[in-house]
mmCIF file of C-alpha atoms and ligand atoms in Angstrom:
data_model
loop_
_atom_site.group_PDB
_atom_site.id
_atom_site.type_symbol
_atom_site.label_atom_id
_atom_site.label_comp_id
_atom_site.label_asym_id
_atom_site.label_seq_id
_atom_site.Cartn_x
_atom_site.Cartn_y
_atom_site.Cartn_z
ATOM 1 C CA MET A 1 -0.007 0.050 0.009
ATOM 2 C CA THR A 2 1.088 3.443 -0.849
ATOM 3 C CA ASP A 3 0.924 6.483 1.470
ATOM 4 C CA PRO A 4 -0.557 9.187 -0.952
ATOM 5 C CA LEU A 5 1.255 11.891 1.146
ATOM 6 C CA ARG A 6 4.489 10.206 0.785
ATOM 7 C CA SER A 7 3.819 9.589 -2.982
ATOM 8 C CA ARG A 8 3.162 13.322 -3.480
ATOM 9 C CA PHE A 9 6.341 14.312 -1.584
ATOM 10 C CA GLU A 10 8.360 11.927 -3.647
ATOM 11 C CA ALA A 11 6.872 13.327 -6.845
ATOM 12 C CA ALA A 12 7.996 16.773 -5.681
ATOM 13 C CA VAL A 13 11.463 15.618 -4.842
ATOM 14 C CA HIS A 14 11.833 14.050 -8.359
ATOM 15 C CA GLU A 15 10.302 17.221 -10.037
ATOM 16 C CA HIS A 16 12.189 19.905 -8.117
ATOM 17 C CA GLN A 17 15.388 18.571 -6.737
ATOM 18 C CA GLN A 18 17.461 19.582 -9.783
ATOM 19 C CA ALA A 19 16.185 23.142 -9.785
ATOM 20 C CA VAL A 20 16.422 23.584 -6.009
ATOM 21 C CA PHE A 21 19.881 22.176 -5.750
ATOM 22 C CA ASN A 22 21.201 24.368 -8.663
ATOM 23 C CA LEU A 23 19.539 27.496 -7.385
ATOM 24 C CA ALA A 24 21.005 27.030 -4.175
ATOM 25 C CA ARG A 25 24.368 26.219 -5.619
ATOM 26 C CA ARG A 26 24.306 29.355 -7.604
ATOM 27 C CA MET A 27 23.283 31.626 -4.763
ATOM 28 C CA THR A 28 25.884 30.018 -2.525
ATOM 29 C CA GLY A 29 28.878 29.184 -4.774
ATOM 30 C CA SER A 30 29.090 25.876 -2.912
ATOM 31 C CA ASP A 31 28.111 22.192 -3.659
ATOM 32 C CA HIS A 32 28.297 21.421 0.100
ATOM 33 C CA ALA A 33 26.071 24.346 1.069
ATOM 34 C CA ALA A 34 23.559 23.569 -1.780
ATOM 35 C CA GLU A 35 23.174 20.120 -0.574
ATOM 36 C CA GLU A 36 22.447 21.277 2.948
ATOM 37 C CA ILE A 37 20.032 23.942 1.606
ATOM 38 C CA ALA A 38 17.996 21.369 -0.558
ATOM 39 C CA GLN A 39 17.923 19.031 2.430
ATOM 40 C CA GLU A 40 16.399 21.675 4.806
ATOM 41 C CA ALA A 41 13.995 23.053 2.108
ATOM 42 C CA PHE A 42 12.543 19.768 1.315
ATOM 43 C CA LEU A 43 12.366 18.909 4.949
ATOM 44 C CA ARG A 44 10.153 21.940 5.497
ATOM 45 C CA LEU A 45 8.090 20.920 2.566
ATOM 46 C CA TRP A 46 7.557 17.536 4.059
ATOM 47 C CA ARG A 47 6.612 18.977 7.619
ATOM 48 C CA ALA A 48 4.266 21.521 5.812
ATOM 49 C CA MET A 49 2.605 18.801 4.057
ATOM 50 C CA GLY A 50 2.350 16.749 7.310
ATOM 51 C CA ARG A 51 0.504 19.871 8.879
ATOM 52 C CA GLY A 52 -1.873 19.901 6.110
ATOM 53 C CA VAL A 53 -0.507 23.145 4.648
ATOM 54 C CA GLU A 54 0.527 21.621 1.312
ATOM 55 C CA PRO A 55 1.655 24.224 -1.082
ATOM 56 C CA GLY A 56 0.106 22.222 -4.095
ATOM 57 C CA PRO A 57 0.500 24.196 -7.227
ATOM 58 C CA ALA A 58 2.750 26.619 -5.410
ATOM 59 C CA THR A 59 5.198 23.909 -4.455
ATOM 60 C CA ARG A 60 7.861 25.238 -6.813
ATOM 61 C CA ALA A 61 7.510 28.792 -5.358
ATOM 62 C CA TYR A 62 7.606 27.514 -1.846
ATOM 63 C CA LEU A 63 10.922 25.432 -2.423
ATOM 64 C CA TYR A 64 12.579 28.339 -4.202
ATOM 65 C CA ARG A 65 11.566 30.931 -1.727
ATOM 66 C CA THR A 66 12.743 28.628 1.262
ATOM 67 C CA ALA A 67 15.936 27.817 -0.723
ATOM 68 C CA MET A 68 16.621 31.685 -1.431
ATOM 69 C CA ASN A 69 16.152 32.585 2.162
ATOM 70 C CA LEU A 70 18.270 29.526 3.517
ATOM 71 C CA GLY A 71 20.925 30.774 1.094
ATOM 72 C CA ARG A 72 20.835 34.269 2.152
ATOM 73 C CA ASP A 73 23.712 34.183 4.675
ATOM 74 C CA ARG A 74 25.808 31.567 3.100
ATOM 75 C CA GLY A 75 26.466 33.554 -0.001
ATOM 76 C CA ARG A 76 30.022 34.469 0.208
ATOM 77 C CA ARG A 77 31.315 31.937 2.879
ATOM 78 C CA ALA A 78 32.417 29.299 0.725
ATOM 79 C CA ARG A 79 33.114 30.917 -2.692
ATOM 80 C CA CYS A 80 34.473 28.641 -5.260
ATOM 81 C CA GLU A 81 34.217 25.396 -3.507
ATOM 82 C CA LEU A 82 32.272 24.375 -6.632
ATOM 83 C CA ALA A 83 33.436 21.129 -8.100
ATOM 84 C CA GLY A 84 31.705 20.458 -11.429
ATOM 85 C CA GLY A 85 32.788 22.693 -14.128
ATOM 86 C CA CYS A 86 34.747 25.314 -11.956
ATOM 87 C CA ALA A 87 37.996 26.325 -13.555
ATOM 88 C CA ALA A 88 39.531 26.767 -9.875
ATOM 89 C CA ALA A 89 40.016 23.008 -10.298
ATOM 90 C CA PRO A 90 43.204 22.124 -11.962
ATOM 91 C CA HIS A 91 43.062 21.534 -15.486
ATOM 92 C CA PRO A 92 44.061 17.919 -16.916
ATOM 93 C CA PRO A 93 47.379 18.531 -18.912
ATOM 94 C CA GLU A 94 45.750 17.162 -22.086
ATOM 95 C CA GLU A 95 42.667 19.382 -22.070
ATOM 96 C CA PRO A 96 42.317 20.919 -25.330
ATOM 97 C CA GLU A 97 42.803 24.643 -25.264
ATOM 98 C CA ALA A 98 39.202 25.575 -26.502
ATOM 99 C CA LYS A 99 37.669 23.503 -23.564
ATOM 100 C CA MET A 100 40.106 25.225 -21.197
ATOM 101 C CA LEU A 101 39.018 28.563 -22.323
ATOM 102 C CA ARG A 102 35.389 27.582 -21.899
ATOM 103 C CA ARG A 103 36.156 26.455 -18.475
ATOM 104 C CA GLU A 104 37.818 29.780 -17.814
ATOM 105 C CA LEU A 105 34.833 31.692 -18.959
ATOM 106 C CA GLU A 106 32.678 29.666 -16.917
ATOM 107 C CA TRP A 107 34.596 30.331 -13.878
ATOM 108 C CA LYS A 108 34.590 34.136 -14.481
ATOM 109 C CA VAL A 109 30.943 34.342 -15.060
ATOM 110 C CA ARG A 110 30.199 32.228 -12.004
ATOM 111 C CA GLU A 111 32.393 34.493 -9.946
ATOM 112 C CA ALA A 112 30.754 37.586 -11.371
ATOM 113 C CA VAL A 113 27.194 36.267 -10.393
ATOM 114 C CA LEU A 114 28.521 35.495 -6.962
ATOM 115 C CA ALA A 115 29.986 38.994 -6.603
ATOM 116 C CA LEU A 116 26.521 40.490 -7.129
ATOM 117 C CA PRO A 117 24.802 41.834 -3.950
ATOM 118 C CA THR A 118 22.222 39.154 -2.844
ATOM 119 C CA ALA A 119 19.162 40.948 -4.072
ATOM 120 C CA TYR A 120 20.687 41.244 -7.531
ATOM 121 C CA ARG A 121 21.860 37.820 -7.637
ATOM 122 C CA ARG A 122 18.416 36.408 -6.817
ATOM 123 C CA VAL A 123 16.715 38.162 -9.808
ATOM 124 C CA VAL A 124 19.616 37.162 -12.194
ATOM 125 C CA VAL A 125 19.447 33.440 -11.104
ATOM 126 C CA LEU A 126 15.624 33.250 -11.327
ATOM 127 C CA ARG A 127 15.434 35.264 -14.567
ATOM 128 C CA HIS A 128 18.392 33.709 -16.410
ATOM 129 C CA TYR A 129 18.857 30.245 -15.083
ATOM 130 C CA HIS A 130 15.226 29.195 -14.188
ATOM 131 C CA GLY A 131 13.610 31.352 -16.959
ATOM 132 C CA LEU A 132 10.861 32.974 -14.885
ATOM 133 C CA THR A 133 8.712 35.824 -15.740
ATOM 134 C CA TYR A 134 8.914 39.054 -13.827
ATOM 135 C CA GLU A 135 5.551 37.993 -12.131
ATOM 136 C CA GLU A 136 6.688 34.811 -11.016
ATOM 137 C CA ILE A 137 10.019 36.196 -9.805
ATOM 138 C CA GLY A 138 7.789 38.604 -7.859
ATOM 139 C CA ALA A 139 5.568 36.008 -6.422
ATOM 140 C CA ILE A 140 8.664 33.871 -5.146
ATOM 141 C CA LEU A 141 10.581 36.895 -3.619
ATOM 142 C CA ARG A 142 7.316 38.579 -2.448
ATOM 143 C CA TRP A 143 8.394 41.910 -4.377
ATOM 144 C CA PRO A 144 6.176 43.996 -6.685
ATOM 145 C CA VAL A 145 6.879 43.536 -10.320
ATOM 146 C CA SER A 146 8.366 46.997 -10.541
ATOM 147 C CA LEU A 147 10.987 46.173 -8.052
ATOM 148 C CA VAL A 148 11.931 42.867 -10.035
ATOM 149 C CA ARG A 149 12.310 44.949 -13.248
ATOM 150 C CA ASN A 150 14.378 47.578 -11.513
ATOM 151 C CA ARG A 151 16.693 45.161 -9.721
ATOM 152 C CA LEU A 152 17.213 43.036 -12.833
ATOM 153 C CA PHE A 153 18.167 46.244 -14.837
ATOM 154 C CA ARG A 154 20.653 47.207 -12.057
ATOM 155 C CA ALA A 155 21.973 43.659 -11.826
ATOM 156 C CA ARG A 156 22.644 43.488 -15.368
ATOM 157 C CA ARG A 157 24.332 46.837 -15.496
ATOM 158 C CA ARG A 158 26.561 45.573 -12.649
ATOM 159 C CA LEU A 159 27.229 42.368 -14.373
ATOM 160 C CA ARG A 160 28.293 44.131 -17.588
ATOM 161 C CA GLN A 161 30.726 46.105 -15.517
ATOM 162 C CA LEU A 162 32.198 43.030 -13.817
ATOM 163 C CA LEU A 163 32.502 41.092 -17.114
ATOM 164 C CA HIS A 164 33.651 44.021 -19.158
ATOM 165 C CA GLY A 165 37.060 42.452 -19.725
ATOM 166 C CA VAL A 166 35.628 38.950 -20.378
ATOM 167 C CA TRP A 167 33.215 40.453 -22.885
ATOM 168 C CA LYS A 168 35.949 42.069 -24.863
ATOM 169 C CA GLU A 169 38.038 38.869 -25.167
ATOM 170 C CA ALA A 170 34.929 36.925 -26.254
ATOM 171 C CA GLY A 171 34.006 39.607 -28.772
ATOM 172 C CA GLU A 172 37.520 39.796 -30.223
ATOM 173 C CA SER A 173 37.827 35.908 -30.528
ATOM 174 C CA MET B 1 20.760 56.638 -27.360
ATOM 175 C CA LYS B 2 19.132 59.878 -27.779
ATOM 176 C CA GLY B 3 15.970 61.583 -26.462
ATOM 177 C CA ARG B 4 13.544 59.916 -28.757
ATOM 178 C CA CYS B 5 15.019 56.398 -28.004
ATOM 179 C CA PRO B 6 13.162 54.088 -25.836
ATOM 180 C CA ALA B 7 14.313 53.886 -22.076
ATOM 181 C CA GLU B 8 16.909 51.151 -21.335
ATOM 182 C CA GLY B 9 14.393 49.448 -19.300
ATOM 183 C CA LYS B 10 12.432 48.768 -22.469
ATOM 184 C CA TRP B 11 15.166 46.896 -23.906
ATOM 185 C CA HIS B 12 15.555 44.690 -20.926
ATOM 186 C CA ALA B 13 11.754 43.900 -21.014
ATOM 187 C CA LEU B 14 12.143 43.104 -24.804
ATOM 188 C CA VAL B 15 14.837 40.552 -24.211
ATOM 189 C CA ASP B 16 12.880 39.129 -21.188
ATOM 190 C CA GLY B 17 9.804 38.490 -23.518
ATOM 191 C CA GLU B 18 7.983 40.834 -21.329
ATOM 192 C CA VAL B 19 6.703 43.108 -23.954
ATOM 193 C CA PRO B 20 3.495 42.481 -26.119
ATOM 194 C CA ALA B 21 4.056 41.546 -29.793
ATOM 195 C CA ALA B 22 2.958 44.850 -31.353
ATOM 196 C CA ARG B 23 5.215 46.911 -28.906
ATOM 197 C CA ALA B 24 8.146 44.609 -29.530
ATOM 198 C CA ALA B 25 7.722 45.096 -33.418
ATOM 199 C CA VAL B 26 8.059 48.754 -32.808
ATOM 200 C CA LEU B 27 11.139 48.258 -30.635
ATOM 201 C CA HIS B 28 12.650 46.127 -33.246
ATOM 202 C CA ARG B 29 12.214 48.469 -35.981
ATOM 203 C CA HIS B 30 13.686 51.253 -33.893
ATOM 204 C CA ALA B 31 16.775 49.096 -33.036
ATOM 205 C CA ALA B 32 17.332 48.325 -36.707
ATOM 206 C CA ARG B 33 17.788 52.153 -37.702
ATOM 207 C CA CYS B 34 19.241 53.468 -34.646
ATOM 208 C CA THR B 35 22.905 52.177 -34.001
ATOM 209 C CA ALA B 36 23.061 53.130 -30.308
ATOM 210 C CA CYS B 37 19.942 50.999 -29.297
ATOM 211 C CA GLY B 38 20.810 48.274 -31.895
ATOM 212 C CA ARG B 39 24.227 48.070 -30.169
ATOM 213 C CA TYR B 40 22.577 48.106 -26.765
ATOM 214 C CA LEU B 41 20.251 45.338 -27.479
ATOM 215 C CA ALA B 42 22.996 43.261 -29.019
ATOM 216 C CA GLU B 43 24.880 43.721 -25.684
ATOM 217 C CA LEU B 44 22.023 42.731 -23.490
ATOM 218 C CA ARG B 45 21.580 39.482 -25.593
ATOM 219 C CA SER B 46 25.289 38.533 -25.542
ATOM 220 C CA LEU B 47 25.156 39.014 -21.723
ATOM 221 C CA GLY B 48 22.247 36.535 -21.549
ATOM 222 C CA ARG B 49 24.271 34.212 -23.784
ATOM 223 C CA MET B 50 27.422 34.572 -21.684
ATOM 224 C CA LEU B 51 25.462 33.668 -18.443
ATOM 225 C CA GLU B 52 24.313 30.445 -20.366
ATOM 226 C CA VAL B 53 27.780 29.265 -20.412
ATOM 227 C CA CYS B 54 27.087 27.685 -16.722
ATOM 228 C CA PRO B 55 24.803 25.061 -17.171
ATOM 229 C CA ASP B 56 23.042 23.167 -14.481
ATOM 230 C CA VAL B 57 24.662 20.306 -12.793
ATOM 231 C CA PRO B 58 22.994 16.768 -12.121
ATOM 232 C CA VAL B 59 22.037 16.259 -8.437
ATOM 233 C CA PRO B 60 24.376 13.898 -6.689
ATOM 234 C CA PRO B 61 22.715 10.508 -6.337
ATOM 235 C CA ARG B 62 23.340 10.590 -2.349
ATOM 236 C CA LEU B 63 21.157 13.973 -2.214
ATOM 237 C CA THR B 64 18.256 12.232 -4.099
ATOM 238 C CA ALA B 65 18.577 9.280 -1.625
ATOM 239 C CA SER B 66 18.702 11.560 1.427
ATOM 240 C CA LEU B 67 15.798 13.719 -0.011
ATOM 241 C CA LEU B 68 13.539 10.687 -0.475
ATOM 242 C CA ALA B 69 14.627 9.356 2.799
ATOM 243 C CA LEU B 70 13.136 12.587 4.509
ATOM 244 C CA ALA B 71 9.654 11.030 4.133
ATOM 245 C CA ASP B 72 10.618 8.289 6.616
ATOM 246 C CA ARG B 73 10.326 11.009 9.358
ATOM 247 C CA ALA B 74 6.989 11.588 10.946
ATOM 248 C CA PRO B 75 5.173 14.230 8.517
ATOM 249 C CA GLY B 76 4.261 17.455 10.248
ATOM 250 C CA GLY B 77 4.646 16.854 13.950
ATOM 251 C CA ARG B 78 6.488 19.643 14.802
ATOM 252 C CA PRO B 79 7.441 22.929 13.027
ATOM 253 C CA GLY B 80 11.133 22.457 13.669
ATOM 254 C CA PRO B 81 13.409 21.563 16.763
ATOM 255 C CA ALA B 82 14.506 25.165 17.270
ATOM 256 C CA VAL B 83 10.908 26.425 17.433
ATOM 257 C CA GLY B 84 9.653 23.553 19.392
ATOM 258 C CA GLN B 85 12.218 24.273 22.087
ATOM 259 C CA TRP B 86 11.405 27.987 22.137
ATOM 260 C CA LEU B 87 7.559 27.184 22.311
ATOM 261 C CA VAL B 88 8.296 24.945 25.301
ATOM 262 C CA VAL B 89 10.403 27.577 27.118
ATOM 263 C CA ALA B 90 7.779 30.228 26.416
ATOM 264 C CA SER B 91 4.722 28.014 27.518
ATOM 265 C CA LEU B 92 6.606 26.899 30.795
ATOM 266 C CA ALA B 93 7.516 30.478 31.723
ATOM 267 C CA THR B 94 3.967 31.555 31.158
ATOM 268 C CA THR B 95 2.598 28.712 33.245
ATOM 269 C CA LEU B 96 4.959 29.308 35.979
ATOM 270 C CA PHE B 97 4.003 33.006 35.683
ATOM 271 C CA ALA B 98 0.250 31.939 36.117
ATOM 272 C CA VAL B 99 0.869 29.937 39.136
ATOM 273 C CA ARG B 100 3.200 32.578 40.638
ATOM 274 C CA ALA B 101 0.213 34.953 40.402
ATOM 275 C CA LEU B 102 -1.910 32.655 42.486
ATOM 276 C CA VAL B 103 0.594 31.389 45.047
ATOM 277 C CA PRO B 104 1.795 34.394 47.005
ATOM 278 C CA LEU B 105 -1.335 35.532 48.287
ATOM 279 C CA PRO B 106 -1.145 37.446 51.597
ATOM 280 C CA VAL B 107 -1.689 35.101 54.509
ATOM 281 C CA GLY B 108 -5.007 35.418 56.231
ATOM 282 C CA THR B 109 -6.601 37.754 53.586
ATOM 283 C CA THR B 110 -9.008 37.063 50.862
ATOM 284 C CA GLY B 111 -8.608 40.544 49.083
ATOM 285 C CA GLY B 112 -5.731 38.889 47.076
ATOM 286 C CA TRP B 113 -7.809 36.830 44.861
ATOM 287 C CA ASP B 114 -9.502 39.599 43.087
ATOM 288 C CA ARG B 115 -6.092 40.790 41.930
ATOM 289 C CA ALA B 116 -4.445 37.517 41.484
ATOM 290 C CA LEU B 117 -7.092 35.858 39.279
ATOM 291 C CA PRO B 118 -7.033 38.851 36.616
ATOM 292 C CA ALA B 119 -3.246 38.545 36.563
ATOM 293 C CA ALA B 120 -3.459 34.742 35.755
ATOM 294 C CA PHE B 121 -6.084 35.503 33.239
ATOM 295 C CA GLU B 122 -3.683 37.923 31.702
ATOM 296 C CA ALA B 123 -1.000 35.264 31.868
ATOM 297 C CA LEU B 124 -3.093 33.063 29.753
ATOM 298 C CA LEU B 125 -3.701 35.803 27.175
ATOM 299 C CA THR B 126 0.131 36.218 27.082
ATOM 300 C CA LEU B 127 0.447 32.542 26.170
ATOM 301 C CA GLY B 128 -2.268 33.154 23.539
ATOM 302 C CA ARG B 129 -0.580 36.111 22.037
ATOM 303 C CA THR B 130 2.827 34.437 21.703
ATOM 304 C CA GLY B 131 1.265 31.409 20.013
ATOM 305 C CA ARG B 132 -0.415 33.615 17.477
ATOM 306 C CA LEU B 133 2.705 35.638 16.925
ATOM 307 C CA VAL B 134 4.605 32.275 16.218
ATOM 308 C CA THR B 135 1.929 30.837 14.101
ATOM 309 C CA GLU B 136 1.910 34.195 11.955
ATOM 310 C CA ALA B 137 5.535 34.106 11.500
ATOM 311 C CA LEU B 138 5.551 30.423 10.301
ATOM 312 C CA SER B 139 2.895 31.004 7.948
ATOM 313 C CA ALA B 140 4.671 34.073 6.494
ATOM 314 C CA GLY B 141 7.653 31.848 5.758
ATOM 315 C CA ARG B 142 10.140 33.844 7.905
ATOM 316 C CA GLN B 143 13.028 32.222 9.503
ATOM 317 C CA PRO B 144 11.287 30.423 12.211
ATOM 318 C CA LEU B 145 14.220 30.408 14.565
ATOM 319 C CA GLU B 146 14.394 34.224 14.372
ATOM 320 C CA TRP B 147 10.874 34.618 14.769
ATOM 321 C CA ALA B 148 10.450 32.151 17.617
ATOM 322 C CA ALA B 149 13.510 33.654 19.344
ATOM 323 C CA LEU B 150 11.922 37.204 19.072
ATOM 324 C CA THR B 151 8.495 36.311 20.275
ATOM 325 C CA ALA B 152 9.908 34.256 23.049
ATOM 326 C CA SER B 153 12.039 37.129 24.062
ATOM 327 C CA VAL B 154 9.189 39.654 24.110
ATOM 328 C CA GLY B 155 7.015 37.079 25.836
ATOM 329 C CA LEU B 156 9.675 36.804 28.747
ATOM 330 C CA VAL B 157 10.139 40.447 28.853
ATOM 331 C CA MET B 158 6.472 40.982 29.508
ATOM 332 C CA LEU B 159 6.563 37.938 32.120
ATOM 333 C CA ALA B 160 9.539 39.620 33.971
ATOM 334 C CA ARG B 161 7.893 43.056 33.977
ATOM 335 C CA ARG B 162 4.537 41.559 35.318
ATOM 336 C CA LEU B 163 6.399 39.643 37.810
ATOM 337 C CA ALA B 164 8.131 42.619 39.115
ATOM 338 C CA GLU B 165 4.843 44.568 39.290
ATOM 339 C CA MET B 166 3.236 41.707 41.261
ATOM 340 C CA TRP B 167 5.950 41.337 43.687
ATOM 341 C CA GLY B 168 5.502 44.926 44.791
ATOM 342 C CA ARG B 169 1.569 44.676 44.520
ATOM 343 C CA PHE B 170 1.036 41.848 46.827
ATOM 344 C CA PRO B 171 2.223 42.323 50.440
ATOM 345 C CA ARG B 172 4.120 39.307 51.604
ATOM 346 C CA GLY B 173 2.675 37.220 54.420
ATOM 347 C CA GLU B 174 5.696 37.699 56.832
ATOM 348 C CA GLU B 175 5.802 41.339 56.363
ATOM 349 C CA ARG B 176 2.315 41.818 57.802
HETATM 350 ZN ZN1 ZN C 201 17.798 54.612 -30.420
#
């Protein structure tokens, strides 16, 4: 016999774990912190479901918001602990140059996103990596759409400054 | 960009797909004939492409396993250990206060009851208020620990004040 509550929770894990883990990873710059945040966010979901306050269709928003809040203070604590795809890891000697350059670009972009103030990083992550609309972002962060628009605008301005050199190189090559 | 050019924010809305089709067509036409706006739009798009160089990574299998294992715990039950502990502390302190309100009645008098009973009633109200604050904090999705600590502290300060007041208000038996 299957417990329907458990089934719904397991479905939520399979549906959202990838997004929640990557969101936390981009907010904190740490694989380890991202795992802890995902654990805590899903634990809170499970407890909420048990208390009968299941978010239902708002599960994604609930998990994203929880992960954002949990990641708030860990942002810069563990910069560039990232294992997968981070250029801080030593290159294998036989790695082709093109791949090496790409890893370097990837690292610079990730560093720039991590260098943004938290509020800016939130909108950039939700817009660029999760493809959410202004309205969806506003619902998750509990911000009016005008604030989402404004912060995204400022965040991009900051990113353009941070990535200025990279941009030039990429444009010339 | 010149005075007649659309504001920068309009181009951001355009690349984000937040502009209705008719308005988007007008913007595209403008970008095609205005060098400055055309360049700005191209830069915004290239920023978006640059951010895409950092793809999602797969979830470590051990994380999936431990997330699924969360369902082995009792669902609901308690809002979280930290909140639970604080609620217990706040409730205990309030109960003690309620008892304290009744116990130190002046020996040999009956006049204390009419003051002690309202005080006990107020203590119960404090408990109710604290509970309501915590419930609100939880439903608002705030950091439960922060809220619980805050509400419990407020509750304890109120209790301490009431205790101090009562200490002065009720004459002790041996002093009579
Ligand atoms: Zn123009």
